[in-house]
XYZ file of C-alpha atoms in Angstrom:
455
model
C -124.992 -73.909 112.724
C -126.616 -73.712 109.302
C -130.154 -74.000 110.669
C -132.585 -71.076 110.422
C -132.825 -68.750 113.410
C -136.102 -67.269 114.491
C -136.461 -63.973 116.312
C -138.693 -63.624 119.356
C -142.138 -62.268 118.296
C -141.622 -59.317 120.649
C -138.173 -58.414 119.313
C -139.273 -55.312 117.408
C -142.033 -53.983 119.595
C -141.749 -50.379 120.893
C -139.217 -49.708 123.613
C -141.922 -48.246 125.869
C -143.837 -51.539 125.805
C -140.698 -53.509 126.629
C -140.008 -51.247 129.605
C -143.593 -51.680 130.833
C -143.295 -55.472 130.667
C -139.860 -55.366 132.315
C -141.329 -53.437 135.243
C -144.148 -55.978 135.400
C -141.542 -58.722 135.696
C -139.945 -56.800 138.540
C -143.276 -56.285 140.310
C -144.224 -59.987 140.270
C -146.750 -60.168 137.428
C -145.005 -63.198 135.913
C -143.707 -66.456 137.321
C -140.456 -68.201 136.402
C -140.370 -69.141 132.727
C -143.264 -66.884 131.727
C -141.207 -63.829 130.777
C -137.597 -62.745 130.274
C -135.669 -59.741 128.997
C -133.313 -60.279 126.070
C -130.570 -58.161 124.557
C -131.218 -57.184 120.936
C -128.040 -58.346 119.211
C -127.425 -59.853 115.765
C -129.124 -63.104 114.800
C -127.116 -63.246 111.576
C -123.799 -63.442 113.427
C -122.089 -66.828 113.321
C -121.323 -66.664 117.046
C -124.144 -68.005 119.263
C -123.136 -65.445 121.889
C -124.719 -62.796 119.641
C -128.113 -64.481 119.328
C -130.155 -62.214 121.588
C -128.860 -63.468 124.919
C -130.980 -63.225 128.049
C -130.303 -60.183 130.226
C -132.843 -60.763 133.035
C -134.749 -63.854 134.169
C -137.305 -64.682 136.851
C -135.868 -67.405 139.086
C -137.917 -70.150 140.704
C -139.336 -69.124 144.079
C -137.062 -71.502 146.006
C -134.034 -69.804 144.435
C -135.315 -66.242 144.633
C -134.226 -65.272 148.143
C -130.941 -63.369 148.149
C -128.528 -63.574 151.072
C -128.299 -59.770 151.210
C -131.521 -58.329 149.801
C -133.941 -61.077 150.901
C -137.131 -61.190 148.758
C -136.880 -57.613 147.464
C -136.012 -58.633 143.892
C -138.054 -61.048 141.772
C -135.768 -60.703 138.751
C -132.057 -61.279 138.418
C -129.504 -60.379 135.729
C -127.626 -63.106 133.884
C -123.885 -63.674 133.767
C -123.763 -62.550 130.121
C -125.315 -59.211 131.067
C -123.447 -58.496 134.295
C -119.952 -59.835 133.611
C -118.701 -57.033 131.401
C -120.655 -54.278 133.167
C -119.369 -55.147 136.660
C -115.832 -55.295 135.265
C -116.382 -51.901 133.657
C -117.852 -50.247 136.767
C -115.005 -51.603 138.932
C -112.283 -50.380 136.581
C -110.964 -53.848 135.752
C -108.253 -53.636 133.086
C -108.087 -57.323 132.103
C -110.871 -59.831 132.707
C -109.072 -63.184 132.811
C -111.308 -66.166 132.090
C -110.957 -69.842 131.307
C -111.326 -70.949 127.689
C -114.964 -72.107 127.943
C -116.041 -68.450 127.763
C -113.828 -67.525 124.821
C -116.848 -67.163 122.526
C -118.352 -64.754 125.050
C -115.666 -62.159 124.374
C -117.692 -60.890 121.382
C -120.855 -60.271 123.433
C -118.744 -58.891 126.311
C -117.284 -56.198 124.065
C -120.571 -55.637 122.182
C -122.540 -54.716 125.314
C -119.869 -52.285 126.540
C -119.843 -50.611 123.129
C -123.661 -50.417 122.941
C -123.882 -48.778 126.359
C -120.850 -46.575 125.648
C -119.069 -47.516 128.867
C -115.411 -48.275 129.549
C -114.502 -51.619 127.954
C -112.036 -53.911 129.778
C -110.112 -56.550 127.837
C -111.286 -60.142 128.261
C -108.536 -62.729 127.768
C -108.728 -66.498 128.158
C -106.354 -69.107 129.542
C -106.409 -72.849 130.170
C -107.750 -74.245 133.419
C -105.248 -75.335 136.080
C -106.338 -78.554 137.776
C -104.680 -79.834 140.949
C -104.816 -83.592 141.441
C -105.893 -85.167 144.698
C -108.453 -82.523 145.608
C -111.744 -80.994 144.445
C -112.212 -77.459 143.145
C -115.913 -77.613 142.305
C -117.989 -75.177 144.371
C -120.770 -77.746 144.642
C -118.425 -80.369 146.057
C -116.809 -77.906 148.479
C -120.250 -76.838 149.758
C -121.004 -80.500 150.434
C -117.709 -80.936 152.311
C -118.471 -77.899 154.474
C -122.141 -78.667 155.121
C -121.429 -82.276 156.110
C -118.635 -81.279 158.483
C -115.724 -82.892 156.665
C -113.894 -79.538 156.750
C -114.296 -76.488 158.997
C -115.236 -73.934 156.347
C -114.324 -72.648 152.882
C -110.972 -71.553 154.285
C -110.080 -74.928 155.799
C -106.339 -75.332 155.046
C -106.953 -78.760 153.488
C -108.904 -77.155 150.635
C -107.458 -75.347 147.627
C -109.654 -72.265 147.548
C -107.655 -69.032 147.652
C -108.848 -68.235 151.166
C -107.872 -71.752 152.276
C -104.385 -71.359 150.813
C -104.100 -68.018 152.606
C -105.170 -69.505 155.948
C -102.720 -72.350 155.451
C -100.017 -69.692 155.242
C -99.032 -69.819 151.587
C -97.835 -66.293 150.672
C -99.239 -64.513 147.598
C -95.722 -64.328 146.184
C -95.388 -68.123 146.388
C -98.554 -68.628 144.351
C -97.344 -66.129 141.740
C -93.983 -67.868 141.632
C -95.691 -71.227 141.075
C -97.853 -69.883 138.251
C -94.816 -68.261 136.636
C -93.041 -71.611 136.688
C -95.929 -73.181 134.770
C -96.424 -70.364 132.294
C -99.753 -69.354 130.752
C -101.364 -71.516 128.094
C -104.823 -72.176 126.666
C -104.373 -75.891 127.228
C -105.727 -77.497 130.394
C -102.913 -78.154 132.866
C -102.990 -80.956 135.446
C -100.578 -80.590 138.366
C -99.886 -83.066 141.158
C -99.975 -81.790 144.725
C -96.333 -82.587 145.421
C -95.210 -80.302 142.581
C -97.219 -77.430 144.033
C -95.813 -78.045 147.506
C -92.262 -78.297 146.167
C -92.632 -74.846 144.621
C -94.030 -73.401 147.866
C -91.226 -74.993 149.884
C -88.591 -73.539 147.571
C -90.109 -70.067 147.961
C -90.341 -70.233 151.750
C -86.776 -71.490 152.083
C -85.516 -68.083 150.990
C -88.115 -65.784 152.513
C -89.029 -66.762 156.083
C -87.018 -66.922 159.336
C -86.118 -70.049 161.283
C -87.023 -71.043 164.823
C -86.837 -74.182 166.922
C -90.167 -75.885 167.550
C -90.814 -79.240 169.232
C -94.033 -81.050 168.270
C -93.976 -83.842 170.863
C -91.752 -82.698 173.733
C -89.591 -85.062 175.759
C -87.886 -83.646 178.865
C -84.092 -83.862 179.077
C -82.350 -83.104 182.392
C -78.660 -82.285 182.049
C -77.483 -83.558 185.410
C -74.044 -81.950 185.367
C -75.520 -78.447 185.304
C -76.911 -76.529 188.267
C -80.671 -76.060 188.472
C -80.217 -72.309 187.993
C -77.758 -72.701 185.122
C -78.375 -70.090 182.405
C -76.438 -69.598 179.232
C -77.669 -67.282 176.466
C -77.108 -68.773 173.026
C -77.114 -66.668 169.862
C -79.144 -68.152 167.022
C -79.489 -66.597 163.539
C -82.975 -66.252 162.079
C -81.742 -67.361 158.675
C -78.727 -68.132 156.534
C -79.285 -64.611 155.228
C -77.501 -62.185 157.627
C -80.073 -59.493 156.814
C -82.663 -61.378 158.883
C -80.607 -60.809 162.023
C -80.223 -63.058 165.052
C -81.590 -63.457 168.569
C -80.541 -65.025 171.857
C -82.335 -67.851 173.618
C -81.743 -69.412 177.025
C -79.962 -72.732 177.521
C -80.721 -74.274 180.932
C -80.473 -77.514 182.858
C -83.885 -78.631 181.542
C -84.552 -78.716 177.812
C -87.205 -80.299 175.616
C -86.390 -82.326 172.526
C -88.518 -84.093 169.945
C -89.727 -87.437 171.278
C -88.728 -89.037 167.974
C -85.128 -87.882 168.575
C -84.647 -90.432 171.392
C -84.544 -94.214 171.366
C -84.384 -96.548 174.329
C -82.269 -99.025 172.363
C -79.422 -97.760 170.201
C -78.389 -99.124 166.799
C -75.469 -98.496 164.442
C -77.648 -96.797 161.834
C -79.248 -94.407 164.353
C -77.583 -91.023 164.815
C -79.723 -89.245 167.369
C -80.015 -89.516 171.154
C -79.896 -92.935 172.837
C -78.284 -94.306 176.023
C -74.552 -93.757 175.752
C -74.852 -91.803 172.510
C -73.731 -88.193 172.040
C -75.588 -85.558 170.004
C -75.244 -81.852 169.571
C -77.965 -79.386 170.506
C -78.205 -76.810 167.717
C -76.015 -73.761 168.485
C -75.174 -74.984 172.032
C -71.379 -74.888 172.544
C -70.992 -78.517 173.669
C -72.906 -81.745 173.019
C -74.795 -83.957 175.475
C -74.671 -87.712 176.091
C -77.714 -89.660 177.299
C -76.970 -91.535 180.520
C -80.351 -92.907 181.625
C -84.104 -92.425 181.291
C -87.325 -92.680 183.305
C -90.584 -94.282 182.195
C -94.226 -94.031 183.179
C -95.083 -97.202 185.080
C -98.592 -97.322 183.611
C -97.986 -96.518 179.947
C -94.363 -97.563 179.578
C -93.651 -94.253 177.844
C -90.344 -92.491 178.389
C -90.966 -89.347 180.441
C -87.487 -88.015 181.246
C -84.034 -88.498 179.747
C -80.976 -87.767 181.866
C -77.862 -86.534 180.106
C -74.321 -85.325 180.665
C -73.031 -81.997 179.305
C -69.814 -82.808 177.457
C -67.910 -79.677 178.362
C -64.229 -80.661 178.330
C -61.783 -79.741 181.022
C -59.276 -77.047 180.141
C -57.003 -77.994 177.299
C -58.991 -81.042 176.178
C -60.694 -81.377 172.814
C -64.511 -81.435 173.042
C -66.426 -84.408 171.684
C -67.611 -84.009 168.113
C -71.169 -85.309 167.637
C -72.297 -87.047 164.452
C -75.621 -85.225 164.414
C -77.452 -82.213 165.869
C -81.038 -81.976 167.097
C -83.282 -79.021 167.869
C -84.471 -78.171 171.372
C -86.336 -75.643 173.503
C -85.221 -74.682 177.016
C -87.292 -74.360 180.162
C -86.779 -70.800 181.404
C -89.925 -69.045 182.714
C -87.970 -65.805 183.150
C -87.454 -65.730 179.363
C -90.992 -66.898 178.469
C -89.572 -70.209 177.296
C -91.067 -72.414 176.121
C -94.103 -70.896 174.361
C -96.878 -73.490 174.284
C -98.813 -74.071 171.069
C -101.242 -76.377 169.309
C -100.014 -77.472 165.898
C -102.253 -78.691 163.079
C -100.406 -80.783 160.507
C -102.300 -81.398 157.286
C -102.209 -84.312 154.886
C -104.147 -84.623 151.589
C -107.895 -84.496 152.175
C -108.432 -87.438 149.816
C -106.769 -90.822 149.519
C -106.471 -90.894 145.715
C -105.378 -88.505 142.966
C -108.893 -88.469 141.503
C -111.588 -88.387 144.207
C -114.344 -87.879 141.645
C -113.593 -91.286 140.123
C -114.517 -93.215 143.301
C -117.470 -95.531 142.498
C -119.268 -94.450 145.693
C -118.702 -90.734 145.144
C -115.917 -88.360 146.114
C -116.905 -88.302 149.796
C -116.045 -92.000 150.054
C -112.447 -91.122 149.158
C -111.890 -88.774 152.134
C -108.716 -89.425 154.093
C -109.695 -89.886 157.775
C -106.168 -88.870 158.806
C -106.001 -85.637 156.830
C -105.359 -83.602 159.984
C -103.059 -84.439 162.880
C -103.163 -82.360 166.057
C -100.137 -81.812 168.313
C -101.678 -80.173 171.415
C -98.475 -79.864 173.472
C -96.019 -78.326 171.011
C -93.389 -75.860 172.250
C -91.614 -72.964 170.525
C -88.521 -71.071 171.519
C -88.819 -67.486 172.766
C -87.614 -65.981 169.462
C -91.172 -66.457 168.196
C -92.305 -63.199 169.807
C -89.866 -61.166 167.736
C -90.935 -62.995 164.594
C -94.572 -62.180 165.338
C -93.786 -58.497 165.868
C -91.814 -58.259 162.614
C -94.487 -59.908 160.445
C -95.480 -60.144 157.655
C -92.977 -62.707 156.408
C -91.966 -62.116 153.690
C -92.595 -58.375 153.761
C -92.733 -58.092 149.954
C -95.403 -60.778 149.513
C -98.297 -58.357 148.986
C -99.650 -58.375 152.532
C -98.385 -55.054 153.842
C -100.644 -52.010 154.045
C -98.913 -49.386 151.889
C -99.144 -45.609 151.640
C -97.600 -43.011 149.384
C -95.234 -40.245 150.472
C -98.156 -38.129 151.742
C -99.593 -40.947 153.841
C -102.426 -41.688 151.404
C -103.403 -45.232 150.529
C -102.206 -46.583 147.213
C -104.228 -47.983 144.300
C -106.778 -45.215 143.713
C -107.444 -44.820 147.410
C -108.101 -48.519 147.933
C -106.690 -49.726 151.216
C -105.102 -53.126 151.471
C -106.296 -55.205 154.358
C -103.934 -55.390 157.298
C -101.844 -58.571 157.274
C -103.642 -61.468 158.902
C -102.215 -63.875 161.481
C -101.183 -66.219 158.666
C -98.484 -63.683 157.708
C -96.529 -64.820 160.789
C -94.553 -67.556 159.041
C -91.401 -69.401 159.949
C -89.470 -72.579 159.409
C -89.455 -74.930 162.373
C -85.919 -76.251 161.996
C -85.826 -79.939 161.075
C -89.636 -80.064 161.181
C -91.686 -78.004 158.677
C -92.901 -74.523 157.747
C -95.624 -73.016 159.938
C -97.936 -70.029 160.252
C -100.310 -68.684 162.900
C -103.962 -69.688 162.457
C -106.824 -67.180 162.679
C -108.382 -69.088 165.612
C -105.408 -68.171 167.805
C -106.298 -66.365 171.037
C -104.216 -64.657 173.686
C -104.062 -67.866 175.696
C -104.060 -70.410 172.874
C -101.522 -70.190 170.068
C -102.543 -72.333 167.077
C -100.116 -73.044 164.243
C -100.847 -74.504 160.821
C -98.249 -76.522 158.987
C -97.775 -74.934 155.555
C -95.591 -77.648 154.008
C -93.136 -80.161 155.362
C -89.382 -79.945 154.859
C -87.706 -82.125 152.280
C -87.239 -85.583 153.697
C -83.701 -86.853 154.108
C -84.333 -90.550 153.542
C -80.673 -91.390 153.776
C -80.310 -90.445 157.429
C -82.161 -91.528 160.555
């Protein structure tokens, strides 16, 4: 600022000559750096974004090949030239940008006015940074190319497509942003605050099912092998979500972590001689014995007694309840699944600060696989009724005449990630896009709040 500005020697030459040279650029007469096309703006303006910005350049040969058009084009438009025009052609009403392009608003509006095209409104806001991850495209490309993540939509990343694949609904993201408000200041948010907001949203908008990550077989010896009792289970605390019935049989599966070989006073789940309730089952069970694998020493089967009282007696009242899934092939129970549980991709809150580079900060345990998970049969109804929640922006909509909304633009059909539910006592889950007919894959969206006061 304050220094003299000098116009390009070719600034005032005839338009016909400029067009001839522009076509020569296009046809390969010049190499990178030998010629460029500028916009003729106002060198006297105090804003550098009005100092005859470049409109077209010739890229270096190694950067010239386009992923769609190949080597057809030798020249490419700049961001300053295309930003406003693409917004205009696409009918964008508000072009929302981060504050580093605030000065560009003047040139954005100037070009639209000069070409007499529709002019969207550019508005700026502060950048939202999430700690404990990377948002740089360059860094994400490196993560993908070196195999640290599956792709740009890997649920451990924080790209929009990754958040979608992880199962975070559009409405949850909007709710989170509304909590923060809009400001021009840079905002730094820790991951746990983001996940807390998502958890709060899902609590009120998705149904509940019973899912067991690491199944342990329980045989209720007092019941006949063909015992069948249909138990009604609500999908939610909200009656509008409805309910469903699931089978209760002699053989059920519980979470391996819900059983201990040796009991203690501060432990409230299943152990030899201890009674627990099975969620929504009329009467509790008491563990009587267990079997172990002779090679690994791992418990394989727990035997239990069904505490159904004789007529006139008061049933036992358990101190705690655990979730379960019954074995009943006639009712398609259990449904087998592979569950992917995600942890932060990096070990620290600032991977970029690692002295050996951000890749040295990768958490080797960022993904845990549960290949033998089981879900109750109510899952099929949940899948058929998706998306959950229905109002989260994922439903294809039409007007009263059956035409697509939004100027004829059709919303994409809801993806598999719209099948969301809470696994009671476990976490929130969604169906992954790699699911096949014979292999159901679930992604953990977020965990439930931990109850540190109870074991």
